PDB file of C-alpha atoms and ligand atoms in Angstrom:
ATOM      1  CA  UNK A   1     -48.150 162.467  15.239  1.00 59.00           C
ATOM      2  CA  UNK A   2     -46.863 159.578  17.213  1.00 66.00           C
ATOM      3  CA  UNK A   3     -43.082 160.245  18.115  1.00 82.00           C
ATOM      4  CA  UNK A   4     -41.031 157.893  16.584  1.00 90.00           C
ATOM      5  CA  UNK A   5     -37.926 159.805  19.137  1.00 87.00           C
ATOM      6  CA  UNK A   6     -40.667 158.389  22.051  1.00 87.00           C
ATOM      7  CA  UNK A   7     -40.044 154.875  20.517  1.00 88.00           C
ATOM      8  CA  UNK A   8     -36.520 155.115  20.685  1.00 90.00           C
ATOM      9  CA  UNK A   9     -36.197 154.941  17.319  1.00 93.00           C
ATOM     10  CA  UNK A  10     -34.268 157.661  14.972  1.00 93.00           C
ATOM     11  CA  UNK A  11     -35.950 159.260  12.257  1.00 94.00           C
ATOM     12  CA  UNK A  12     -35.383 158.351   9.045  1.00 95.00           C
ATOM     13  CA  UNK A  13     -37.365 159.157   5.648  1.00 96.00           C
ATOM     14  CA  UNK A  14     -38.796 155.093   5.145  1.00 96.00           C
ATOM     15  CA  UNK A  15     -39.630 155.407   9.261  1.00 97.00           C
ATOM     16  CA  UNK A  16     -41.607 158.507   8.379  1.00 96.00           C
ATOM     17  CA  UNK A  17     -43.208 157.571   5.415  1.00 96.00           C
ATOM     18  CA  UNK A  18     -44.416 154.247   6.819  1.00 96.00           C
ATOM     19  CA  UNK A  19     -45.391 156.319   9.780  1.00 95.00           C
ATOM     20  CA  UNK A  20     -47.811 159.076   7.935  1.00 94.00           C
ATOM     21  CA  UNK A  21     -49.271 155.829   6.148  1.00 95.00           C
ATOM     22  CA  UNK A  22     -50.519 153.979   9.582  1.00 94.00           C
ATOM     23  CA  UNK A  23     -51.865 157.714  10.446  1.00 92.00           C
ATOM     24  CA  UNK A  24     -53.663 158.473   7.880  1.00 91.00           C
ATOM     25  CA  UNK A  25     -55.932 155.973   8.794  1.00 74.00           C
ATOM     26  CA  UNK A  26     -57.674 155.288   5.572  1.00 78.00           C
ATOM     27  CA  UNK A  27     -57.488 151.854   6.812  1.00 83.00           C
ATOM     28  CA  UNK A  28     -56.547 151.276  10.347  1.00 89.00           C
ATOM     29  CA  UNK A  29     -55.372 147.569   9.978  1.00 94.00           C
ATOM     30  CA  UNK A  30     -52.846 147.191   7.625  1.00 95.00           C
ATOM     31  CA  UNK A  31     -51.042 144.455   5.871  1.00 95.00           C
ATOM     32  CA  UNK A  32     -47.141 145.237   4.468  1.00 96.00           C
ATOM     33  CA  UNK A  33     -48.593 145.077   0.727  1.00 95.00           C
ATOM     34  CA  UNK A  34     -51.333 147.638   1.986  1.00 95.00           C
ATOM     35  CA  UNK A  35     -48.294 149.853   2.937  1.00 96.00           C
ATOM     36  CA  UNK A  36     -47.071 149.231  -0.087  1.00 97.00           C
ATOM     37  CA  UNK A  37     -50.096 149.724  -2.135  1.00 96.00           C
ATOM     38  CA  UNK A  38     -49.997 153.233  -0.335  1.00 96.00           C
ATOM     39  CA  UNK A  39     -46.580 154.337  -0.651  1.00 97.00           C
ATOM     40  CA  UNK A  40     -47.378 153.858  -4.211  1.00 97.00           C
ATOM     41  CA  UNK A  41     -50.078 156.031  -4.625  1.00 96.00           C
ATOM     42  CA  UNK A  42     -48.452 158.777  -2.702  1.00 94.00           C
ATOM     43  CA  UNK A  43     -45.726 158.484  -4.937  1.00 97.00           C
ATOM     44  CA  UNK A  44     -43.012 157.697  -2.166  1.00 96.00           C
ATOM     45  CA  UNK A  45     -42.604 154.200  -3.322  1.00 97.00           C
ATOM     46  CA  UNK A  46     -40.492 151.698  -1.133  1.00 97.00           C
ATOM     47  CA  UNK A  47     -39.231 148.374  -1.179  1.00 97.00           C
ATOM     48  CA  UNK A  48     -41.173 145.856   0.336  1.00 96.00           C
ATOM     49  CA  UNK A  49     -37.567 144.659   2.187  1.00 97.00           C
ATOM     50  CA  UNK A  50     -37.699 148.084   3.137  1.00 97.00           C
ATOM     51  CA  UNK A  51     -41.482 148.193   4.515  1.00 98.00           C
ATOM     52  CA  UNK A  52     -40.925 144.027   6.426  1.00 97.00           C
ATOM     53  CA  UNK A  53     -37.571 145.890   8.035  1.00 97.00           C
ATOM     54  CA  UNK A  54     -39.278 148.942   9.487  1.00 97.00           C
ATOM     55  CA  UNK A  55     -42.618 147.400  10.701  1.00 97.00           C
ATOM     56  CA  UNK A  56     -40.932 145.027  12.480  1.00 96.00           C
ATOM     57  CA  UNK A  57     -38.978 147.680  13.938  1.00 96.00           C
ATOM     58  CA  UNK A  58     -41.656 149.851  14.654  1.00 96.00           C
ATOM     59  CA  UNK A  59     -43.272 146.248  16.130  1.00 95.00           C
ATOM     60  CA  UNK A  60     -40.428 145.734  18.782  1.00 95.00           C
ATOM     61  CA  UNK A  61     -40.379 149.463  19.956  1.00 94.00           C
ATOM     62  CA  UNK A  62     -44.234 149.478  21.083  1.00 91.00           C
ATOM     63  CA  UNK A  63     -45.152 151.639  18.491  1.00 93.00           C
ATOM     64  CA  UNK A  64     -47.593 149.115  16.275  1.00 94.00           C
ATOM     65  CA  UNK A  65     -48.838 145.390  17.146  1.00 92.00           C
ATOM     66  CA  UNK A  66     -49.682 142.655  15.157  1.00 93.00           C
ATOM     67  CA  UNK A  67     -52.245 140.969  14.289  1.00 93.00           C
ATOM     68  CA  UNK A  68     -52.820 137.417  12.739  1.00 91.00           C
ATOM     69  CA  UNK A  69     -56.324 137.816  11.949  1.00 89.00           C
ATOM     70  CA  UNK A  70     -56.168 135.087   8.786  1.00 84.00           C
ATOM     71  CA  UNK A  71     -53.102 132.456   9.054  1.00 80.00           C
ATOM     72  CA  UNK A  72     -51.727 133.501   5.909  1.00 81.00           C
ATOM     73  CA  UNK A  73     -51.649 137.331   6.210  1.00 83.00           C
ATOM     74  CA  UNK A  74     -50.761 139.550   9.362  1.00 93.00           C
ATOM     75  CA  UNK A  75     -52.108 143.051   9.866  1.00 95.00           C
ATOM     76  CA  UNK A  76     -50.892 145.807  11.559  1.00 96.00           C
ATOM     77  CA  UNK A  77     -52.420 149.006  13.882  1.00 94.00           C
ATOM     78  CA  UNK A  78     -51.174 151.752  15.790  1.00 93.00           C
ATOM     79  CA  UNK A  79     -50.834 150.284  19.626  1.00 89.00           C
ATOM     80  CA  UNK A  80     -54.028 153.085  20.922  1.00 79.00           C
ATOM     81  CA  UNK A  81     -54.633 153.352  24.420  1.00 71.00           C
ATOM     82  CA  UNK A  82     -57.839 151.838  24.695  1.00 74.00           C
ATOM     83  CA  UNK A  83     -57.980 148.034  24.967  1.00 80.00           C
ATOM     84  CA  UNK A  84     -59.825 147.053  21.345  1.00 90.00           C
ATOM     85  CA  UNK A  85     -61.138 144.082  20.233  1.00 94.00           C
ATOM     86  CA  UNK A  86     -62.496 143.050  16.340  1.00 95.00           C
ATOM     87  CA  UNK A  87     -64.973 141.501  15.078  1.00 96.00           C
ATOM     88  CA  UNK A  88     -63.937 139.706  11.301  1.00 95.00           C
ATOM     89  CA  UNK A  89     -66.038 138.889   8.501  1.00 95.00           C
ATOM     90  CA  UNK A  90     -64.935 135.463   6.877  1.00 92.00           C
ATOM     91  CA  UNK A  91     -66.303 136.208   4.047  1.00 93.00           C
ATOM     92  CA  UNK A  92     -65.245 139.750   3.122  1.00 91.00           C
ATOM     93  CA  UNK A  93     -61.981 140.499   5.440  1.00 89.00           C
ATOM     94  CA  UNK A  94     -63.701 143.378   7.382  1.00 92.00           C
ATOM     95  CA  UNK A  95     -62.161 144.419  10.560  1.00 93.00           C
ATOM     96  CA  UNK A  96     -64.833 146.151  13.087  1.00 95.00           C
ATOM     97  CA  UNK A  97     -63.572 146.992  16.662  1.00 94.00           C
ATOM     98  CA  UNK A  98     -65.039 147.087  19.008  1.00 95.00           C
ATOM     99  CA  UNK A  99     -64.758 147.550  22.680  1.00 93.00           C
ATOM    100  CA  UNK A 100     -66.850 146.342  25.803  1.00 94.00           C
ATOM    101  CA  UNK A 101     -66.328 146.491  29.865  1.00 94.00           C
ATOM    102  CA  UNK A 102     -67.724 143.551  30.739  1.00 95.00           C
ATOM    103  CA  UNK A 103     -65.637 141.129  28.651  1.00 93.00           C
ATOM    104  CA  UNK A 104     -62.674 143.349  29.906  1.00 91.00           C
ATOM    105  CA  UNK A 105     -63.457 142.957  33.417  1.00 93.00           C
ATOM    106  CA  UNK A 106     -64.260 139.417  33.157  1.00 95.00           C
ATOM    107  CA  UNK A 107     -60.898 138.533  31.468  1.00 93.00           C
ATOM    108  CA  UNK A 108     -58.657 139.954  34.241  1.00 94.00           C
ATOM    109  CA  UNK A 109     -60.973 137.952  36.785  1.00 96.00           C
ATOM    110  CA  UNK A 110     -60.663 134.745  35.015  1.00 97.00           C
ATOM    111  CA  UNK A 111     -56.656 135.800  35.049  1.00 97.00           C
ATOM    112  CA  UNK A 112     -56.621 136.372  38.044  1.00 97.00           C
ATOM    113  CA  UNK A 113     -58.217 133.664  39.254  1.00 97.00           C
ATOM    114  CA  UNK A 114     -55.846 131.133  37.455  1.00 98.00           C
ATOM    115  CA  UNK A 115     -52.890 133.143  38.618  1.00 98.00           C
ATOM    116  CA  UNK A 116     -52.064 134.664  35.361  1.00 97.00           C
ATOM    117  CA  UNK A 117     -50.388 138.103  35.051  1.00 95.00           C
ATOM    118  CA  UNK A 118     -52.159 138.926  32.621  1.00 91.00           C
ATOM    119  CA  UNK A 119     -49.672 140.725  29.632  1.00 88.00           C
ATOM    120  CA  UNK A 120     -52.302 140.858  26.533  1.00 84.00           C
ATOM    121  CA  UNK A 121     -54.987 139.159  25.338  1.00 86.00           C
ATOM    122  CA  UNK A 122     -56.691 138.905  21.488  1.00 86.00           C
ATOM    123  CA  UNK A 123     -60.614 138.890  21.314  1.00 90.00           C
ATOM    124  CA  UNK A 124     -61.745 137.614  18.016  1.00 93.00           C
ATOM    125  CA  UNK A 125     -64.961 136.902  17.012  1.00 96.00           C
ATOM    126  CA  UNK A 126     -65.106 135.360  13.424  1.00 96.00           C
ATOM    127  CA  UNK A 127     -68.562 135.459  11.227  1.00 97.00           C
ATOM    128  CA  UNK A 128     -70.349 136.850   8.409  1.00 97.00           C
ATOM    129  CA  UNK A 129     -71.934 140.263   8.522  1.00 96.00           C
ATOM    130  CA  UNK A 130     -75.328 140.736   7.044  1.00 92.00           C
TER     131      UNK A 130
HETATM  132 ZN1  LIG B   1     -58.238 147.018  15.958  1.00 52.45          ZN
END
């Protein structure tokens, strides 16, 4: 289990419940609504307000990161050590992760060429899966 303490957060019931949902990994990329529904299914419901607040705290402390794959919906996932990128099916919303050494390397090289001190990157492919 990822440590709340390591992220500088005190253990509270809502934080532990929400972290459990992320770690259950039925789905890796969760919207606040997904979290809400999962908590309902687990019979440990929390209000959307509480979920927003905790997700915000998790993001600020570096426990999770947000993605805006579509303009109207943010999804969140646990920050992983591996640097992966995403493919999105724009019809179904299906998300597939991939990792490519050449892309990683080229991004670093390009940033260097332009004198950019690289701290983060987003590389997303949009299309339709067959
Ligand atoms: Zn991901």
